[in-house]
PDB file of C-alpha atoms in Angstrom:
ATOM      1  CA  MET A   1       0.065  -0.002  -0.034  1.00  0.00           C
ATOM      2  CA  LEU A   2       1.237   3.418  -0.929  1.00  0.00           C
ATOM      3  CA  ASP A   3      -0.503   6.965  -0.782  1.00  0.00           C
ATOM      4  CA  GLY A   4      -1.990   9.433  -3.182  1.00  0.00           C
ATOM      5  CA  ASN A   5       1.572  10.955  -3.885  1.00  0.00           C
ATOM      6  CA  ALA A   6       2.199   7.797  -5.854  1.00  0.00           C
ATOM      7  CA  ILE A   7      -0.317   8.538  -8.510  1.00  0.00           C
ATOM      8  CA  ALA A   8       0.240  12.398  -8.685  1.00  0.00           C
ATOM      9  CA  GLY A   9       1.648  12.026 -12.295  1.00  0.00           C
ATOM     10  CA  LEU A  10      -1.043   9.678 -13.338  1.00  0.00           C
ATOM     11  CA  LEU A  11      -3.754  12.101 -12.120  1.00  0.00           C
ATOM     12  CA  VAL A  12      -2.210  14.998 -13.965  1.00  0.00           C
ATOM     13  CA  GLU A  13      -2.255  12.615 -17.041  1.00  0.00           C
ATOM     14  CA  VAL A  14      -6.034  11.966 -16.527  1.00  0.00           C
ATOM     15  CA  PHE A  15      -7.356  15.368 -15.098  1.00  0.00           C
ATOM     16  CA  GLY A  16      -4.629  17.801 -16.543  1.00  0.00           C
ATOM     17  CA  ALA A  17      -4.017  19.340 -13.021  1.00  0.00           C
ATOM     18  CA  GLU A  18      -2.297  18.629  -9.905  1.00  0.00           C
ATOM     19  CA  LEU A  19      -4.724  16.646  -7.677  1.00  0.00           C
ATOM     20  CA  THR A  20      -3.012  15.476  -4.504  1.00  0.00           C
ATOM     21  CA  THR A  21      -3.773  18.681  -2.661  1.00  0.00           C
ATOM     22  CA  ALA A  22      -7.518  18.447  -3.468  1.00  0.00           C
ATOM     23  CA  THR A  23      -9.763  17.092  -0.739  1.00  0.00           C
ATOM     24  CA  GLY A  24     -11.876  14.080  -1.438  1.00  0.00           C
ATOM     25  CA  VAL A  25     -14.943  13.121   0.559  1.00  0.00           C
ATOM     26  CA  CYS A  26     -15.794   9.335   0.938  1.00  0.00           C
ATOM     27  CA  ALA A  27     -19.424   8.605  -0.026  1.00  0.00           C
ATOM     28  CA  ASN A  28     -19.423   5.587   2.370  1.00  0.00           C
ATOM     29  CA  CYS A  29     -18.384   7.163   5.688  1.00  0.00           C
ATOM     30  CA  ASN A  30     -18.040  10.974   4.868  1.00  0.00           C
ATOM     31  CA  ALA A  31     -14.603  11.015   6.047  1.00  0.00           C
ATOM     32  CA  SER A  32     -12.427  13.738   4.015  1.00  0.00           C
ATOM     33  CA  ALA A  33      -8.873  13.695   3.352  1.00  0.00           C
ATOM     34  CA  PRO A  34      -6.462  15.234   0.836  1.00  0.00           C
ATOM     35  CA  VAL A  35      -6.050  12.813  -2.207  1.00  0.00           C
ATOM     36  CA  GLY A  36      -2.272  12.682  -1.213  1.00  0.00           C
ATOM     37  CA  GLU A  37      -3.021  10.782   1.936  1.00  0.00           C
ATOM     38  CA  LEU A  38      -5.400   8.127   0.488  1.00  0.00           C
ATOM     39  CA  ALA A  39      -4.467   4.660   0.598  1.00  0.00           C
ATOM     40  CA  VAL A  40      -3.310   3.640  -2.965  1.00  0.00           C
ATOM     41  CA  TYR A  41      -2.739   0.283  -4.433  1.00  0.00           C
ATOM     42  CA  LEU A  42      -0.845  -0.130  -7.721  1.00  0.00           C
ATOM     43  CA  ARG A  43      -0.724  -3.933  -7.786  1.00  0.00           C
ATOM     44  CA  ALA A  44      -4.360  -4.251  -8.586  1.00  0.00           C
ATOM     45  CA  PRO A  45      -5.389  -4.003 -12.221  1.00  0.00           C
ATOM     46  CA  GLY A  46      -4.892  -0.270 -12.702  1.00  0.00           C
ATOM     47  CA  ALA A  47      -4.636   2.139  -9.670  1.00  0.00           C
ATOM     48  CA  VAL A  48      -6.984   1.786  -6.694  1.00  0.00           C
ATOM     49  CA  ALA A  49      -7.365   4.607  -4.153  1.00  0.00           C
ATOM     50  CA  ARG A  50      -9.202   3.630  -0.917  1.00  0.00           C
ATOM     51  CA  CYS A  51     -10.547   5.609   2.074  1.00  0.00           C
ATOM     52  CA  ARG A  52      -8.176   5.137   5.075  1.00  0.00           C
ATOM     53  CA  ASN A  53     -11.229   5.486   7.441  1.00  0.00           C
ATOM     54  CA  CYS A  54     -13.444   2.759   6.031  1.00  0.00           C
ATOM     55  CA  ASP A  55     -11.433   1.312   3.441  1.00  0.00           C
ATOM     56  CA  ALA A  56     -14.012   1.964   0.880  1.00  0.00           C
ATOM     57  CA  VAL A  57     -12.863   2.114  -2.969  1.00  0.00           C
ATOM     58  CA  LEU A  58     -12.879   5.818  -3.951  1.00  0.00           C
ATOM     59  CA  MET A  59     -11.213   5.810  -7.340  1.00  0.00           C
ATOM     60  CA  VAL A  60     -10.098   3.446  -9.846  1.00  0.00           C
ATOM     61  CA  VAL A  61      -8.090   4.300 -13.007  1.00  0.00           C
ATOM     62  CA  VAL A  62      -7.499   1.437 -15.453  1.00  0.00           C
ATOM     63  CA  ASP A  63      -5.711   1.849 -18.704  1.00  0.00           C
ATOM     64  CA  VAL A  64      -7.608   0.057 -21.470  1.00  0.00           C
ATOM     65  CA  ARG A  65      -5.963  -0.032 -24.803  1.00  0.00           C
ATOM     66  CA  GLY A  66      -4.205   3.256 -24.391  1.00  0.00           C
ATOM     67  CA  ALA A  67      -7.157   5.119 -22.694  1.00  0.00           C
ATOM     68  CA  HIS A  68      -7.630   5.817 -19.111  1.00  0.00           C
ATOM     69  CA  CYS A  69     -10.890   4.676 -17.591  1.00  0.00           C
ATOM     70  CA  VAL A  70     -11.790   6.416 -14.409  1.00  0.00           C
ATOM     71  CA  ASP A  71     -14.273   5.534 -11.778  1.00  0.00           C
ATOM     72  CA  LEU A  72     -14.844   8.179  -9.237  1.00  0.00           C
ATOM     73  CA  ARG A  73     -18.113   6.932  -7.765  1.00  0.00           C
ATOM     74  CA  GLY A  74     -16.549   6.328  -4.343  1.00  0.00           C
ATOM     75  CA  PHE A  75     -16.187   9.914  -3.823  1.00  0.00           C
ATOM     76  CA  ALA A  76     -19.115  12.033  -2.621  1.00  0.00           C
ATOM     77  CA  ALA A  77     -17.065  15.292  -3.337  1.00  0.00           C
ATOM     78  CA  LEU A  78     -13.638  15.959  -4.761  1.00  0.00           C
ATOM     79  CA  ALA A  79     -12.582  19.529  -4.904  1.00  0.00           C
TER      80      ALA A  79
ATOM     81  CA  MET B   1      -2.625  27.052   0.792  1.00  0.00           C
ATOM     82  CA  ALA B   2      -0.520  26.481  -2.337  1.00  0.00           C
ATOM     83  CA  ARG B   3      -2.554  24.815  -5.077  1.00  0.00           C
ATOM     84  CA  ALA B   4      -0.906  25.975  -8.130  1.00  0.00           C
ATOM     85  CA  ALA B   5      -2.221  23.910 -11.069  1.00  0.00           C
ATOM     86  CA  LEU B   6       0.501  22.564 -13.040  1.00  0.00           C
ATOM     87  CA  PRO B   7       0.146  24.340 -16.513  1.00  0.00           C
ATOM     88  CA  GLY B   8      -0.713  21.975 -19.485  1.00  0.00           C
ATOM     89  CA  ARG B   9       0.374  18.479 -19.671  1.00  0.00           C
ATOM     90  CA  LEU B  10       3.211  16.599 -18.273  1.00  0.00           C
ATOM     91  CA  THR B  11       5.475  15.740 -21.040  1.00  0.00           C
ATOM     92  CA  TRP B  12       8.410  13.261 -21.136  1.00  0.00           C
ATOM     93  CA  GLN B  13      11.912  14.752 -21.785  1.00  0.00           C
ATOM     94  CA  LEU B  14      15.291  13.514 -21.980  1.00  0.00           C
ATOM     95  CA  ALA B  15      17.810  14.733 -19.336  1.00  0.00           C
ATOM     96  CA  ASP B  16      21.599  14.433 -19.581  1.00  0.00           C
ATOM     97  CA  VAL B  17      23.261  12.505 -16.833  1.00  0.00           C
ATOM     98  CA  VAL B  18      26.157  14.814 -15.774  1.00  0.00           C
ATOM     99  CA  GLU B  19      27.272  13.140 -12.578  1.00  0.00           C
ATOM    100  CA  LEU B  20      26.843  10.077 -10.502  1.00  0.00           C
ATOM    101  CA  ILE B  21      27.448  10.133  -6.811  1.00  0.00           C
ATOM    102  CA  ASP B  22      27.679   6.878  -4.724  1.00  0.00           C
ATOM    103  CA  GLU B  23      26.061   7.766  -1.511  1.00  0.00           C
ATOM    104  CA  THR B  24      25.993   4.239   0.149  1.00  0.00           C
ATOM    105  CA  PRO B  25      26.772   0.821  -1.227  1.00  0.00           C
ATOM    106  CA  ARG B  26      23.064   0.709  -2.239  1.00  0.00           C
ATOM    107  CA  VAL B  27      22.273   4.116  -2.904  1.00  0.00           C
ATOM    108  CA  ARG B  28      23.411   6.391  -5.824  1.00  0.00           C
ATOM    109  CA  SER B  29      22.500  10.028  -6.625  1.00  0.00           C
ATOM    110  CA  ILE B  30      22.127  11.084 -10.220  1.00  0.00           C
ATOM    111  CA  VAL B  31      22.720  14.709 -11.314  1.00  0.00           C
ATOM    112  CA  LEU B  32      20.800  15.680 -14.352  1.00  0.00           C
ATOM    113  CA  ASP B  33      20.687  18.622 -16.701  1.00  0.00           C
ATOM    114  CA  LEU B  34      17.337  19.363 -18.152  1.00  0.00           C
ATOM    115  CA  HIS B  35      16.785  21.482 -21.157  1.00  0.00           C
ATOM    116  CA  GLU B  36      13.118  22.431 -20.331  1.00  0.00           C
ATOM    117  CA  TRP B  37      12.562  22.539 -16.804  1.00  0.00           C
ATOM    118  CA  ARG B  38      10.048  25.002 -15.018  1.00  0.00           C
ATOM    119  CA  GLY B  39      11.568  24.432 -11.622  1.00  0.00           C
ATOM    120  CA  HIS B  40      10.112  22.551  -8.758  1.00  0.00           C
ATOM    121  CA  ARG B  41       9.139  22.807  -5.139  1.00  0.00           C
ATOM    122  CA  ALA B  42      10.834  21.172  -2.330  1.00  0.00           C
ATOM    123  CA  GLY B  43       9.370  17.623  -1.808  1.00  0.00           C
ATOM    124  CA  GLN B  44       8.206  17.077  -5.367  1.00  0.00           C
ATOM    125  CA  HIS B  45       9.105  13.926  -7.413  1.00  0.00           C
ATOM    126  CA  VAL B  46       9.636  12.919 -11.016  1.00  0.00           C
ATOM    127  CA  ASP B  47       8.613   9.908 -12.978  1.00  0.00           C
ATOM    128  CA  VAL B  48      11.308   8.036 -14.614  1.00  0.00           C
ATOM    129  CA  ARG B  49      10.762   5.689 -17.735  1.00  0.00           C
ATOM    130  CA  LEU B  50      13.175   3.203 -19.152  1.00  0.00           C
ATOM    131  CA  THR B  51      12.370   1.554 -22.375  1.00  0.00           C
ATOM    132  CA  ALA B  52      13.962  -1.713 -23.474  1.00  0.00           C
ATOM    133  CA  GLU B  53      15.082  -2.481 -27.121  1.00  0.00           C
ATOM    134  CA  ASP B  54      11.793  -4.511 -27.664  1.00  0.00           C
ATOM    135  CA  GLY B  55       9.740  -1.536 -26.477  1.00  0.00           C
ATOM    136  CA  TYR B  56       8.783  -2.683 -23.052  1.00  0.00           C
ATOM    137  CA  GLN B  57       8.572   0.142 -20.706  1.00  0.00           C
ATOM    138  CA  ALA B  58       8.819   0.430 -16.864  1.00  0.00           C
ATOM    139  CA  GLN B  59       8.064   3.583 -14.930  1.00  0.00           C
ATOM    140  CA  ARG B  60       8.878   4.571 -11.414  1.00  0.00           C
ATOM    141  CA  SER B  61       8.658   7.756  -9.233  1.00  0.00           C
ATOM    142  CA  TYR B  62      11.682   9.191  -7.588  1.00  0.00           C
ATOM    143  CA  SER B  63      11.846  12.072  -5.184  1.00  0.00           C
ATOM    144  CA  ILE B  64      13.970  15.122  -6.113  1.00  0.00           C
ATOM    145  CA  GLY B  65      16.631  15.661  -3.665  1.00  0.00           C
ATOM    146  CA  SER B  66      18.025  18.975  -4.807  1.00  0.00           C
ATOM    147  CA  ALA B  67      16.591  22.361  -3.884  1.00  0.00           C
ATOM    148  CA  PRO B  68      14.755  24.373  -6.247  1.00  0.00           C
ATOM    149  CA  GLU B  69      17.718  26.827  -5.997  1.00  0.00           C
ATOM    150  CA  ASP B  70      20.150  24.351  -7.084  1.00  0.00           C
ATOM    151  CA  GLY B  71      21.472  24.396 -10.648  1.00  0.00           C
ATOM    152  CA  HIS B  72      20.961  20.727 -11.427  1.00  0.00           C
ATOM    153  CA  LEU B  73      18.226  18.335 -10.585  1.00  0.00           C
ATOM    154  CA  LEU B  74      19.396  15.621  -8.162  1.00  0.00           C
ATOM    155  CA  LEU B  75      17.590  12.145  -7.835  1.00  0.00           C
ATOM    156  CA  THR B  76      18.747   9.618  -5.251  1.00  0.00           C
ATOM    157  CA  VAL B  77      17.970   6.149  -5.800  1.00  0.00           C
ATOM    158  CA  GLU B  78      18.223   3.060  -3.643  1.00  0.00           C
ATOM    159  CA  ARG B  79      18.784  -0.329  -5.473  1.00  0.00           C
ATOM    160  CA  LEU B  80      16.005  -2.863  -4.736  1.00  0.00           C
ATOM    161  CA  ASP B  81      17.314  -6.239  -5.541  1.00  0.00           C
ATOM    162  CA  ASP B  82      14.285  -7.548  -7.306  1.00  0.00           C
ATOM    163  CA  GLY B  83      13.490  -4.192  -8.935  1.00  0.00           C
ATOM    164  CA  GLU B  84      13.059  -3.531 -12.669  1.00  0.00           C
ATOM    165  CA  VAL B  85      14.381   0.143 -12.625  1.00  0.00           C
ATOM    166  CA  SER B  86      16.564   0.780  -9.733  1.00  0.00           C
ATOM    167  CA  PRO B  87      19.141  -1.868 -10.446  1.00  0.00           C
ATOM    168  CA  TYR B  88      19.730  -0.237 -13.931  1.00  0.00           C
ATOM    169  CA  LEU B  89      19.832   3.262 -12.379  1.00  0.00           C
ATOM    170  CA  VAL B  90      22.144   2.586  -9.399  1.00  0.00           C
ATOM    171  CA  GLU B  91      24.535   0.059 -11.442  1.00  0.00           C
ATOM    172  CA  GLU B  92      24.261   0.576 -15.181  1.00  0.00           C
ATOM    173  CA  LEU B  93      23.638   4.276 -15.709  1.00  0.00           C
ATOM    174  CA  ARG B  94      26.778   6.220 -16.975  1.00  0.00           C
ATOM    175  CA  GLY B  95      27.724   9.853 -17.190  1.00  0.00           C
ATOM    176  CA  GLY B  96      26.715  11.256 -20.556  1.00  0.00           C
ATOM    177  CA  ASP B  97      23.764   8.859 -20.687  1.00  0.00           C
ATOM    178  CA  LYS B  98      20.192  10.178 -21.361  1.00  0.00           C
ATOM    179  CA  LEU B  99      17.446   9.559 -18.833  1.00  0.00           C
ATOM    180  CA  GLU B 100      13.842   9.981 -19.719  1.00  0.00           C
ATOM    181  CA  LEU B 101      11.502  11.638 -17.147  1.00  0.00           C
ATOM    182  CA  ARG B 102       8.572  13.870 -16.553  1.00  0.00           C
ATOM    183  CA  GLY B 103       7.918  16.336 -13.896  1.00  0.00           C
ATOM    184  CA  PRO B 104       7.794  17.904 -11.473  1.00  0.00           C
ATOM    185  CA  ILE B 105       5.017  16.094  -9.982  1.00  0.00           C
ATOM    186  CA  GLY B 106       3.064  16.231  -6.581  1.00  0.00           C
ATOM    187  CA  GLY B 107       1.753  19.230  -4.626  1.00  0.00           C
ATOM    188  CA  TYR B 108       0.856  17.646  -1.473  1.00  0.00           C
ATOM    189  CA  PHE B 109       4.205  16.601   0.204  1.00  0.00           C
ATOM    190  CA  VAL B 110       5.690  19.864  -0.540  1.00  0.00           C
ATOM    191  CA  TRP B 111       7.176  22.450   1.819  1.00  0.00           C
ATOM    192  CA  GLU B 112       7.447  26.221   1.259  1.00  0.00           C
ATOM    193  CA  GLN B 113       8.291  29.189   3.525  1.00  0.00           C
ATOM    194  CA  SER B 114       4.554  30.027   3.512  1.00  0.00           C
ATOM    195  CA  ASP B 115       3.635  26.842   4.938  1.00  0.00           C
ATOM    196  CA  GLY B 116       5.515  27.837   8.132  1.00  0.00           C
ATOM    197  CA  GLY B 117       6.465  25.601  11.056  1.00  0.00           C
ATOM    198  CA  PRO B 118       7.989  24.773  13.117  1.00  0.00           C
ATOM    199  CA  LEU B 119       9.074  21.879  11.042  1.00  0.00           C
ATOM    200  CA  PHE B 120       9.584  18.131  12.152  1.00  0.00           C
ATOM    201  CA  LEU B 121      10.971  15.924   9.358  1.00  0.00           C
ATOM    202  CA  VAL B 122      11.005  12.167   9.968  1.00  0.00           C
ATOM    203  CA  ALA B 123      12.780   9.939   7.496  1.00  0.00           C
ATOM    204  CA  GLY B 124      13.033   6.262   7.159  1.00  0.00           C
ATOM    205  CA  GLY B 125      15.988   5.115   4.850  1.00  0.00           C
ATOM    206  CA  SER B 126      15.867   6.724   1.427  1.00  0.00           C
ATOM    207  CA  GLY B 127      12.701   8.580   2.707  1.00  0.00           C
ATOM    208  CA  VAL B 128      15.284  11.136   3.561  1.00  0.00           C
ATOM    209  CA  VAL B 129      15.662  12.403  -0.224  1.00  0.00           C
ATOM    210  CA  PRO B 130      12.588  14.900  -0.346  1.00  0.00           C
ATOM    211  CA  LEU B 131      13.273  16.036   3.195  1.00  0.00           C
ATOM    212  CA  ARG B 132      16.971  16.857   2.082  1.00  0.00           C
ATOM    213  CA  SER B 133      15.380  19.001  -0.633  1.00  0.00           C
ATOM    214  CA  MET B 134      13.281  20.838   1.897  1.00  0.00           C
ATOM    215  CA  LEU B 135      16.329  21.387   4.178  1.00  0.00           C
ATOM    216  CA  ARG B 136      18.513  22.603   1.281  1.00  0.00           C
ATOM    217  CA  HIS B 137      15.721  24.896   0.306  1.00  0.00           C
ATOM    218  CA  HIS B 138      15.192  26.201   3.933  1.00  0.00           C
ATOM    219  CA  ALA B 139      18.973  26.930   3.987  1.00  0.00           C
ATOM    220  CA  ALA B 140      18.915  28.539   0.525  1.00  0.00           C
ATOM    221  CA  ILE B 141      16.260  31.025   1.460  1.00  0.00           C
ATOM    222  CA  ASP B 142      17.822  31.484   4.865  1.00  0.00           C
ATOM    223  CA  SER B 143      14.529  30.438   6.375  1.00  0.00           C
ATOM    224  CA  ASP B 144      14.044  31.489  10.070  1.00  0.00           C
ATOM    225  CA  VAL B 145      11.549  28.382  10.446  1.00  0.00           C
ATOM    226  CA  PRO B 146      12.861  26.202  13.167  1.00  0.00           C
ATOM    227  CA  VAL B 147      13.355  22.530  11.936  1.00  0.00           C
ATOM    228  CA  ARG B 148      14.239  19.182  13.284  1.00  0.00           C
ATOM    229  CA  LEU B 149      14.988  16.110  11.371  1.00  0.00           C
ATOM    230  CA  LEU B 150      14.763  12.599  12.762  1.00  0.00           C
ATOM    231  CA  TYR B 151      16.535  10.105  10.471  1.00  0.00           C
ATOM    232  CA  SER B 152      16.184   6.427  10.988  1.00  0.00           C
ATOM    233  CA  ALA B 153      18.689   4.092   9.212  1.00  0.00           C
ATOM    234  CA  ARG B 154      19.943   0.577   9.696  1.00  0.00           C
ATOM    235  CA  ALA B 155      23.587   1.585  10.081  1.00  0.00           C
ATOM    236  CA  LEU B 156      25.772   4.671   9.878  1.00  0.00           C
ATOM    237  CA  ASP B 157      27.083   3.427   6.485  1.00  0.00           C
ATOM    238  CA  ASP B 158      23.461   3.462   5.191  1.00  0.00           C
ATOM    239  CA  VAL B 159      23.017   7.299   6.037  1.00  0.00           C
ATOM    240  CA  ILE B 160      22.578   9.187   2.869  1.00  0.00           C
ATOM    241  CA  TYR B 161      23.952  12.663   2.611  1.00  0.00           C
ATOM    242  CA  ARG B 162      25.692  12.208   6.140  1.00  0.00           C
ATOM    243  CA  GLU B 163      28.215  14.913   5.656  1.00  0.00           C
ATOM    244  CA  GLU B 164      25.775  17.365   4.131  1.00  0.00           C
ATOM    245  CA  LEU B 165      23.174  16.652   6.973  1.00  0.00           C
ATOM    246  CA  THR B 166      25.934  17.334   9.522  1.00  0.00           C
ATOM    247  CA  ARG B 167      26.534  20.720   7.852  1.00  0.00           C
ATOM    248  CA  LEU B 168      22.821  21.619   7.503  1.00  0.00           C
ATOM    249  CA  GLY B 169      22.329  20.523  11.012  1.00  0.00           C
ATOM    250  CA  ASP B 170      24.914  23.010  12.315  1.00  0.00           C
ATOM    251  CA  ARG B 171      22.878  25.903  11.127  1.00  0.00           C
ATOM    252  CA  ASP B 172      20.987  27.974  13.866  1.00  0.00           C
ATOM    253  CA  GLY B 173      17.455  26.629  14.397  1.00  0.00           C
ATOM    254  CA  VAL B 174      18.166  23.273  12.644  1.00  0.00           C
ATOM    255  CA  GLY B 175      18.692  20.104  14.537  1.00  0.00           C
ATOM    256  CA  VAL B 176      19.491  16.598  13.156  1.00  0.00           C
ATOM    257  CA  ARG B 177      19.045  13.391  15.226  1.00  0.00           C
ATOM    258  CA  TYR B 178      19.714   9.821  14.081  1.00  0.00           C
ATOM    259  CA  THR B 179      18.695   6.465  15.229  1.00  0.00           C
ATOM    260  CA  LEU B 180      20.454   3.365  13.941  1.00  0.00           C
ATOM    261  CA  THR B 181      18.256   0.325  14.180  1.00  0.00           C
ATOM    262  CA  ARG B 182      20.623  -2.521  13.352  1.00  0.00           C
ATOM    263  CA  ASP B 183      24.468  -1.722  13.761  1.00  0.00           C
ATOM    264  CA  ARG B 184      25.984   1.153  15.708  1.00  0.00           C
ATOM    265  CA  PRO B 185      29.693   2.143  15.656  1.00  0.00           C
ATOM    266  CA  ALA B 186      31.567   2.075  18.898  1.00  0.00           C
ATOM    267  CA  GLY B 187      30.809   5.020  21.063  1.00  0.00           C
ATOM    268  CA  TRP B 188      27.549   5.847  19.203  1.00  0.00           C
ATOM    269  CA  SER B 189      25.752   8.374  21.199  1.00  0.00           C
ATOM    270  CA  GLY B 190      22.518   8.744  19.164  1.00  0.00           C
ATOM    271  CA  TYR B 191      19.393   6.572  19.337  1.00  0.00           C
ATOM    272  CA  ARG B 192      19.800   2.808  18.841  1.00  0.00           C
ATOM    273  CA  ARG B 193      16.357   1.467  18.143  1.00  0.00           C
ATOM    274  CA  ARG B 194      13.248   1.700  15.894  1.00  0.00           C
ATOM    275  CA  VAL B 195      11.382   4.985  16.010  1.00  0.00           C
ATOM    276  CA  ASP B 196       8.915   4.856  18.861  1.00  0.00           C
ATOM    277  CA  ARG B 197       6.593   6.757  21.118  1.00  0.00           C
ATOM    278  CA  GLU B 198       9.223   7.882  23.620  1.00  0.00           C
ATOM    279  CA  MET B 199      11.766   8.946  20.947  1.00  0.00           C
ATOM    280  CA  LEU B 200       9.093  10.902  19.093  1.00  0.00           C
ATOM    281  CA  GLY B 201       8.045  12.501  22.462  1.00  0.00           C
ATOM    282  CA  GLU B 202      11.784  13.547  22.952  1.00  0.00           C
ATOM    283  CA  VAL B 203      12.591  14.893  19.418  1.00  0.00           C
ATOM    284  CA  ALA B 204       9.364  16.254  18.003  1.00  0.00           C
ATOM    285  CA  TRP B 205       8.369  19.764  18.753  1.00  0.00           C
ATOM    286  CA  PRO B 206       5.803  20.014  21.723  1.00  0.00           C
ATOM    287  CA  VAL B 207       2.231  19.582  20.535  1.00  0.00           C
ATOM    288  CA  ALA B 208       1.446  22.936  21.795  1.00  0.00           C
ATOM    289  CA  GLU B 209       3.740  24.292  19.258  1.00  0.00           C
ATOM    290  CA  ARG B 210       1.531  22.814  16.344  1.00  0.00           C
ATOM    291  CA  PRO B 211       4.528  21.675  14.392  1.00  0.00           C
ATOM    292  CA  LEU B 212       4.098  20.849  10.632  1.00  0.00           C
ATOM    293  CA  VAL B 213       5.347  17.381  10.118  1.00  0.00           C
ATOM    294  CA  TYR B 214       6.530  15.548   7.043  1.00  0.00           C
ATOM    295  CA  VAL B 215       7.124  11.710   7.385  1.00  0.00           C
ATOM    296  CA  CYS B 216       8.759   9.852   4.389  1.00  0.00           C
ATOM    297  CA  GLY B 217       9.781   6.234   4.233  1.00  0.00           C
ATOM    298  CA  PRO B 218       8.705   2.680   3.704  1.00  0.00           C
ATOM    299  CA  THR B 219       4.888   2.109   4.216  1.00  0.00           C
ATOM    300  CA  SER B 220       5.288   0.362   7.632  1.00  0.00           C
ATOM    301  CA  PHE B 221       7.586   3.099   9.032  1.00  0.00           C
ATOM    302  CA  VAL B 222       5.083   5.839   7.840  1.00  0.00           C
ATOM    303  CA  GLU B 223       2.286   4.076   9.398  1.00  0.00           C
ATOM    304  CA  VAL B 224       3.877   3.729  12.758  1.00  0.00           C
ATOM    305  CA  VAL B 225       5.437   7.236  12.893  1.00  0.00           C
ATOM    306  CA  SER B 226       2.248   8.995  11.768  1.00  0.00           C
ATOM    307  CA  SER B 227      -0.206   7.024  14.039  1.00  0.00           C
ATOM    308  CA  THR B 228       2.194   7.462  16.910  1.00  0.00           C
ATOM    309  CA  LEU B 229       2.491  11.206  16.476  1.00  0.00           C
ATOM    310  CA  VAL B 230      -1.432  11.284  16.378  1.00  0.00           C
ATOM    311  CA  GLU B 231      -1.442   9.281  19.670  1.00  0.00           C
ATOM    312  CA  LEU B 232       0.855  11.848  21.237  1.00  0.00           C
ATOM    313  CA  GLY B 233      -1.849  14.540  20.272  1.00  0.00           C
ATOM    314  CA  HIS B 234      -0.265  16.012  17.145  1.00  0.00           C
ATOM    315  CA  GLU B 235      -3.050  17.135  14.618  1.00  0.00           C
ATOM    316  CA  PRO B 236      -3.549  14.645  11.773  1.00  0.00           C
ATOM    317  CA  ARG B 237      -4.065  17.581   9.312  1.00  0.00           C
ATOM    318  CA  ARG B 238      -0.460  18.929   9.962  1.00  0.00           C
ATOM    319  CA  ILE B 239       1.071  15.532   9.454  1.00  0.00           C
ATOM    320  CA  ARG B 240       1.839  14.973   5.709  1.00  0.00           C
ATOM    321  CA  THR B 241       3.102  11.554   4.665  1.00  0.00           C
ATOM    322  CA  GLU B 242       4.859   9.998   1.575  1.00  0.00           C
ATOM    323  CA  ARG B 243       5.170   6.085   1.503  1.00  0.00           C
ATOM    324  CA  PHE B 244       7.144   4.085  -0.813  1.00  0.00           C
ATOM    325  CA  GLY B 245       7.055   0.272  -0.985  1.00  0.00           C
ATOM    326  CA  ALA B 246       7.892  -2.901  -2.559  1.00  0.00           C
ATOM    327  CA  THR B 247       5.643  -2.054  -5.550  1.00  0.00           C
ATOM    328  CA  GLY B 248       8.524   0.377  -6.405  1.00  0.00           C
ATOM    329  CA  GLY B 249      11.954  -0.505  -7.594  1.00  0.00           C
TER     330      GLY B 249
END
């Protein structure tokens, strides 16, 4: 397990902006944390970010034939 | 709070390797010259990409060890025995070679004067690299923010930037403490165990001073240090962490 810093470059690729200082709110437990502090797993297919409070999946980024597929449904808010 | 969006896209570029410095038997610093570099902030990293002759690519992140004020970009890499990238960088790379990288990356694990302090930096092994950038930046701007570094290493020979940290630690308002977890030289007067609650209680700034804390090291190290600091009463929101783990290399 790593943290959100490890996907800072990937997030710039996907969103075109630095995102690790943004605050994410977990849709499951409502905990909020900077993206840089999320628990990140790179050994899953793609990159998975989980809530440190309840372990819910917040974000998944998978590379499919050269295109990034991004699932952000775990966030109630990301700003 | 600094949240300067990186303008545009991250693009890969070729850097020239101008110097290689053996820091310890397993760790090497790579001094790079870049043609297009918009500067970095202390604590940021770069992504390095190696491409094999058959087109296979492997990519890893490495913290920047140099200060924004330094003339060259310095990366410091620890060789992981089963790694794909670090053995090449530590053993095969030569002066005059090119290295493909992109950056600077990351805005969270960053210290600037406007973030204030007092600063408490905690390093496990090669986790000292981005903290060295912060200390050099702190010295370059002649910052008056008080700063303490606690650096955990296995043995004195594994301490990266040892002479430089001694110099930086001699500055007013800067303190550097070591703990050696495995081997100690005769007469060693520093700590001689893993970082624990008692040690953090002694070395960290008092909770009442609301220190700004940066912890960098292997995942297990960072988990122990950050959770212990919270137990001691430090504010979670003032503890910034960066982990590296076995997925690297």
